[in-house]
XYZ file of C-alpha atoms in Angstrom:
326
model
C -116.717 -54.382 -109.136
C -114.943 -55.565 -112.262
C -114.790 -54.221 -115.791
C -113.210 -55.893 -118.788
C -112.139 -53.932 -121.862
C -111.169 -55.532 -125.150
C -109.439 -53.213 -127.582
C -111.010 -50.235 -125.802
C -114.579 -51.608 -125.700
C -116.368 -52.924 -122.604
C -117.123 -56.645 -122.607
C -120.266 -58.058 -121.044
C -119.882 -60.887 -118.553
C -122.206 -63.311 -116.824
C -123.039 -63.297 -113.120
C -120.523 -66.069 -112.435
C -117.630 -63.944 -113.670
C -117.169 -65.561 -117.080
C -116.572 -63.363 -120.104
C -116.820 -64.247 -123.764
C -114.500 -62.047 -125.802
C -114.516 -61.565 -129.563
C -110.935 -61.179 -130.729
C -109.736 -59.438 -133.840
C -107.056 -61.014 -135.979
C -103.607 -59.976 -134.752
C -102.986 -58.254 -131.411
C -105.746 -57.751 -128.840
C -105.347 -55.619 -125.721
C -107.368 -56.691 -122.681
C -107.630 -54.551 -119.540
C -109.110 -55.802 -116.267
C -110.116 -53.209 -113.668
C -111.174 -54.400 -110.197
C -112.611 -51.963 -107.666
C -113.074 -52.158 -103.902
C -114.240 -48.896 -102.416
C -111.650 -46.268 -103.305
C -109.044 -48.885 -104.218
C -108.513 -50.250 -107.698
C -106.259 -52.805 -109.380
C -105.630 -52.694 -113.108
C -104.053 -55.531 -115.076
C -103.088 -55.432 -118.761
C -102.929 -58.434 -121.079
C -102.167 -58.928 -124.750
C -103.535 -61.850 -126.722
C -102.588 -62.628 -130.318
C -105.214 -64.284 -132.489
C -103.971 -65.993 -135.617
C -106.630 -67.188 -138.016
C -106.156 -70.932 -138.571
C -105.083 -71.912 -142.062
C -107.870 -73.092 -144.336
C -110.739 -71.281 -142.586
C -111.352 -68.829 -145.413
C -113.457 -69.564 -148.515
C -110.607 -68.570 -150.800
C -106.891 -68.680 -150.312
C -105.488 -65.296 -149.324
C -102.949 -63.623 -151.559
C -99.381 -64.059 -150.424
C -98.206 -61.126 -148.315
C -94.730 -60.040 -149.367
C -94.291 -58.439 -145.937
C -95.299 -61.522 -143.970
C -92.856 -62.924 -141.399
C -90.360 -65.554 -142.477
C -90.283 -68.964 -140.801
C -86.906 -70.688 -140.850
C -86.746 -74.040 -139.060
C -84.737 -77.248 -138.975
C -87.974 -79.244 -138.849
C -88.288 -81.122 -142.153
C -91.616 -82.097 -143.668
C -91.963 -85.830 -144.224
C -89.372 -86.828 -141.634
C -89.630 -90.375 -140.280
C -88.179 -91.133 -136.855
C -88.018 -94.106 -134.518
C -89.169 -92.929 -131.115
C -91.691 -90.282 -130.133
C -89.550 -87.360 -128.904
C -88.100 -84.778 -131.268
C -86.555 -81.367 -130.608
C -86.353 -78.606 -133.208
C -85.605 -74.892 -133.608
C -87.311 -71.923 -135.249
C -85.534 -68.740 -136.402
C -88.486 -66.387 -137.132
C -87.949 -62.841 -138.427
C -90.200 -60.101 -139.793
C -89.834 -58.634 -143.287
C -87.169 -56.245 -141.980
C -85.086 -59.118 -140.633
C -85.930 -58.350 -136.981
C -86.045 -61.344 -134.650
C -89.546 -62.424 -133.604
C -89.564 -63.757 -130.054
C -91.157 -66.999 -128.928
C -94.136 -65.196 -127.371
C -95.303 -64.496 -130.943
C -94.798 -68.057 -132.179
C -97.491 -70.709 -131.886
C -96.548 -74.369 -132.349
C -99.122 -77.142 -132.288
C -98.744 -80.889 -132.683
C -101.918 -82.738 -133.640
C -103.904 -79.669 -132.565
C -102.356 -79.259 -129.093
C -100.154 -76.314 -128.186
C -96.457 -76.861 -127.512
C -94.554 -74.461 -125.184
C -91.033 -73.491 -126.117
C -88.123 -75.012 -124.209
C -85.876 -71.978 -124.685
C -86.039 -68.573 -126.325
C -83.028 -66.327 -126.941
C -81.813 -63.564 -129.256
C -81.688 -65.765 -132.351
C -83.945 -68.802 -132.107
C -86.752 -70.540 -130.232
C -86.500 -74.243 -129.355
C -89.256 -76.821 -128.899
C -89.677 -80.417 -127.774
C -92.362 -82.486 -129.495
C -94.076 -85.465 -127.888
C -95.391 -87.362 -130.881
C -97.950 -90.124 -131.267
C -97.319 -93.374 -133.089
C -97.869 -92.796 -136.789
C -98.477 -89.534 -138.658
C -98.208 -86.248 -136.745
C -99.239 -82.795 -137.928
C -97.032 -79.962 -136.682
C -98.003 -76.356 -137.404
C -95.803 -73.289 -136.830
C -97.527 -69.902 -136.880
C -95.705 -66.598 -136.424
C -97.035 -63.036 -136.021
C -95.022 -59.810 -136.170
C -95.490 -56.469 -134.405
C -97.697 -55.238 -137.240
C -100.126 -58.148 -136.967
C -98.938 -59.933 -140.111
C -98.859 -63.713 -139.869
C -97.228 -66.676 -141.555
C -97.876 -70.376 -141.031
C -96.325 -73.633 -142.186
C -97.406 -77.224 -141.658
C -95.133 -80.256 -141.365
C -95.914 -83.948 -141.179
C -93.674 -86.159 -139.030
C -94.057 -89.942 -138.911
C -93.018 -91.483 -135.599
C -92.676 -95.131 -134.642
C -93.574 -95.730 -131.011
C -90.906 -97.336 -128.846
C -91.049 -98.530 -125.256
C -89.117 -96.533 -122.661
C -85.506 -97.688 -122.757
C -85.842 -99.393 -126.155
C -82.955 -98.824 -128.567
C -84.070 -96.352 -131.251
C -80.809 -95.945 -133.122
C -77.219 -94.835 -132.860
C -75.545 -91.445 -132.535
C -71.914 -90.402 -132.856
C -70.362 -88.299 -130.067
C -66.920 -86.735 -129.669
C -65.266 -84.497 -127.061
C -62.803 -82.011 -128.541
C -60.293 -79.483 -127.210
C -58.590 -78.351 -130.419
C -58.826 -74.696 -129.344
C -56.072 -75.407 -126.811
C -54.152 -77.833 -129.015
C -55.302 -81.044 -127.329
C -57.360 -82.459 -130.197
C -59.841 -85.195 -129.349
C -60.210 -86.098 -125.676
C -62.685 -88.732 -126.897
C -62.688 -89.416 -130.665
C -66.000 -89.805 -132.555
C -67.691 -92.762 -130.866
C -70.870 -94.502 -131.998
C -73.280 -95.199 -129.154
C -76.765 -96.624 -128.845
C -79.584 -94.243 -127.955
C -82.778 -95.230 -126.159
C -86.344 -93.970 -126.146
C -86.795 -91.188 -123.587
C -83.082 -90.991 -122.743
C -81.742 -87.509 -122.069
C -78.391 -86.599 -123.633
C -77.050 -85.845 -120.144
C -77.195 -89.561 -119.296
C -75.499 -90.481 -122.571
C -72.688 -88.026 -121.814
C -72.316 -89.377 -118.287
C -71.899 -92.938 -119.594
C -69.488 -91.870 -122.360
C -67.172 -90.077 -119.940
C -67.161 -92.894 -117.399
C -66.545 -95.515 -120.095
C -63.449 -93.576 -121.177
C -61.997 -93.127 -117.693
C -63.001 -89.485 -117.155
C -64.645 -87.825 -114.199
C -66.389 -84.483 -114.484
C -67.897 -81.605 -112.559
C -71.257 -80.070 -113.352
C -74.119 -77.910 -112.181
C -77.760 -78.949 -112.067
C -78.590 -82.645 -112.278
C -78.743 -85.261 -115.007
C -82.510 -84.699 -114.986
C -82.605 -80.909 -115.070
C -80.462 -77.864 -115.916
C -77.362 -79.999 -116.467
C -74.243 -78.025 -117.420
C -70.846 -79.644 -117.966
C -68.381 -77.519 -115.987
C -65.168 -79.512 -116.456
C -63.777 -82.801 -117.749
C -61.127 -84.421 -115.562
C -58.400 -87.061 -115.876
C -54.836 -87.017 -114.491
C -52.525 -85.220 -116.932
C -55.330 -84.350 -119.334
C -53.930 -80.851 -119.996
C -50.299 -81.375 -120.955
C -48.490 -78.693 -122.962
C -51.613 -76.878 -124.179
C -50.990 -74.778 -127.281
C -53.467 -72.111 -128.376
C -53.110 -71.381 -132.122
C -51.435 -68.013 -132.629
C -54.279 -66.370 -134.580
C -56.800 -67.544 -131.991
C -54.544 -66.377 -129.159
C -54.615 -62.810 -130.514
C -58.423 -62.774 -130.724
C -58.917 -64.217 -127.241
C -56.504 -61.700 -125.690
C -58.373 -58.814 -127.294
C -61.871 -60.065 -126.434
C -61.355 -61.333 -122.869
C -61.597 -59.325 -119.675
C -59.325 -61.911 -118.068
C -56.762 -64.031 -119.911
C -53.766 -65.972 -118.623
C -52.174 -68.675 -120.770
C -50.799 -70.327 -117.609
C -54.136 -70.359 -115.756
C -55.245 -73.985 -116.050
C -55.364 -77.256 -114.131
C -53.211 -80.044 -115.638
C -55.748 -82.617 -114.412
C -58.911 -80.962 -115.716
C -60.252 -78.699 -118.455
C -63.257 -76.534 -117.722
C -64.973 -73.194 -117.526
C -62.850 -70.125 -116.764
C -59.566 -71.898 -117.542
C -57.289 -69.560 -119.530
C -59.994 -66.896 -120.021
C -63.256 -65.598 -118.572
C -65.290 -66.828 -121.562
C -64.079 -70.421 -121.660
C -66.119 -73.579 -121.148
C -67.795 -76.559 -122.799
C -70.486 -76.340 -125.496
C -72.130 -78.916 -127.722
C -73.620 -79.065 -131.196
C -76.044 -81.545 -132.761
C -75.696 -81.965 -136.521
C -73.817 -78.666 -136.688
C -76.303 -76.591 -134.675
C -75.594 -75.399 -131.139
C -78.728 -75.837 -129.002
C -79.656 -73.003 -126.669
C -80.666 -75.510 -123.972
C -78.683 -77.922 -121.834
C -77.946 -81.634 -122.133
C -80.871 -82.553 -119.848
C -83.358 -81.032 -122.331
C -81.750 -82.721 -125.341
C -82.952 -85.977 -126.916
C -81.032 -87.627 -129.749
C -82.285 -89.477 -132.806
C -80.741 -92.124 -135.014
C -77.844 -90.723 -137.046
C -77.291 -87.580 -134.961
C -73.721 -86.300 -134.702
C -72.843 -84.601 -131.404
C -69.639 -82.587 -130.923
C -68.793 -81.440 -127.387
C -66.190 -78.718 -127.835
C -64.073 -76.484 -125.639
C -64.363 -72.766 -126.335
C -62.119 -69.966 -125.133
C -64.637 -67.177 -125.740
C -68.369 -67.926 -125.521
C -68.405 -70.081 -128.656
C -66.940 -67.453 -131.001
C -64.032 -69.757 -131.858
C -66.181 -72.813 -132.625
C -69.144 -71.279 -134.476
C -71.494 -71.290 -131.508
C -71.748 -67.758 -130.133
C -75.412 -67.272 -131.064
C -76.551 -70.105 -128.781
C -75.067 -68.109 -125.879
C -77.539 -65.316 -126.605
C -74.858 -63.186 -128.226
C -75.517 -61.082 -131.297
C -75.347 -62.524 -134.774
C -71.949 -62.047 -136.355
C -69.939 -62.481 -133.150
C -68.527 -65.772 -134.409
C -64.948 -65.295 -135.591
C -63.764 -65.897 -139.125
C -63.052 -69.594 -138.640
C -63.285 -72.524 -136.234
C -60.247 -73.898 -134.424
């Protein structure tokens, strides 16, 4: 036997096991109970229903306690290519982070799953059609309040591999006094090209090798950058040195490889991170796609991004960035 409860009331199903459920706006609790003799299995589900914008006869009054949607998606943006990534920083009226499970993103009416969800933001990848695209972000809080915003993005279709613009990329190790390993370099970007492949080409063109985890296609993480004599007379700024000593569980100013710079050198929280137009993505290079005019900085950190303004992308609490960037 099987029973289905929706918000405490039994639902009626057909003989073929299909159920039609009427949802209330906000949170809905669904309980399935399956019986076989004396045995029973119970499964609990929660479904959020958000009333689509424009379905009411009159526009609802603005709710001062509605969630807040902060995003780097800009209405009216025009791009060459059909792939765009963006972030959402949703919070309720008390400033509490709303997780990605309570965010609904659609593009041209189809749902878009998030790429990554952490303590501060939720990230998405849009596959756009040629021409005008409608993107809607809807957020609900724990009290069932909702907020929605609509954006229009115009995309110009490009064939796979076609040049869609140029981006500027640099690799920097100023936190250990080495400055630019690769100065800001303008490179062509192509439709459908993952940033991991762009990084691979940039390093090889400049005579570097590197170590990594994952693959260029998936879960790519840059572990170290290598070239003979790359780390010569490293100097950590004095004020940064004090902070790293205090924050690290392991720190040794002599613990490094002169022919490579990578994770766990000097301190337990060291490694490579990257930002795009000043924002540190919470996903890896293989999930990143660049657009014309993007500025990418690949930077060496001594403590989980706190010294370069990127600690939040590591899932650390807001405010853990230090008072400046080195």
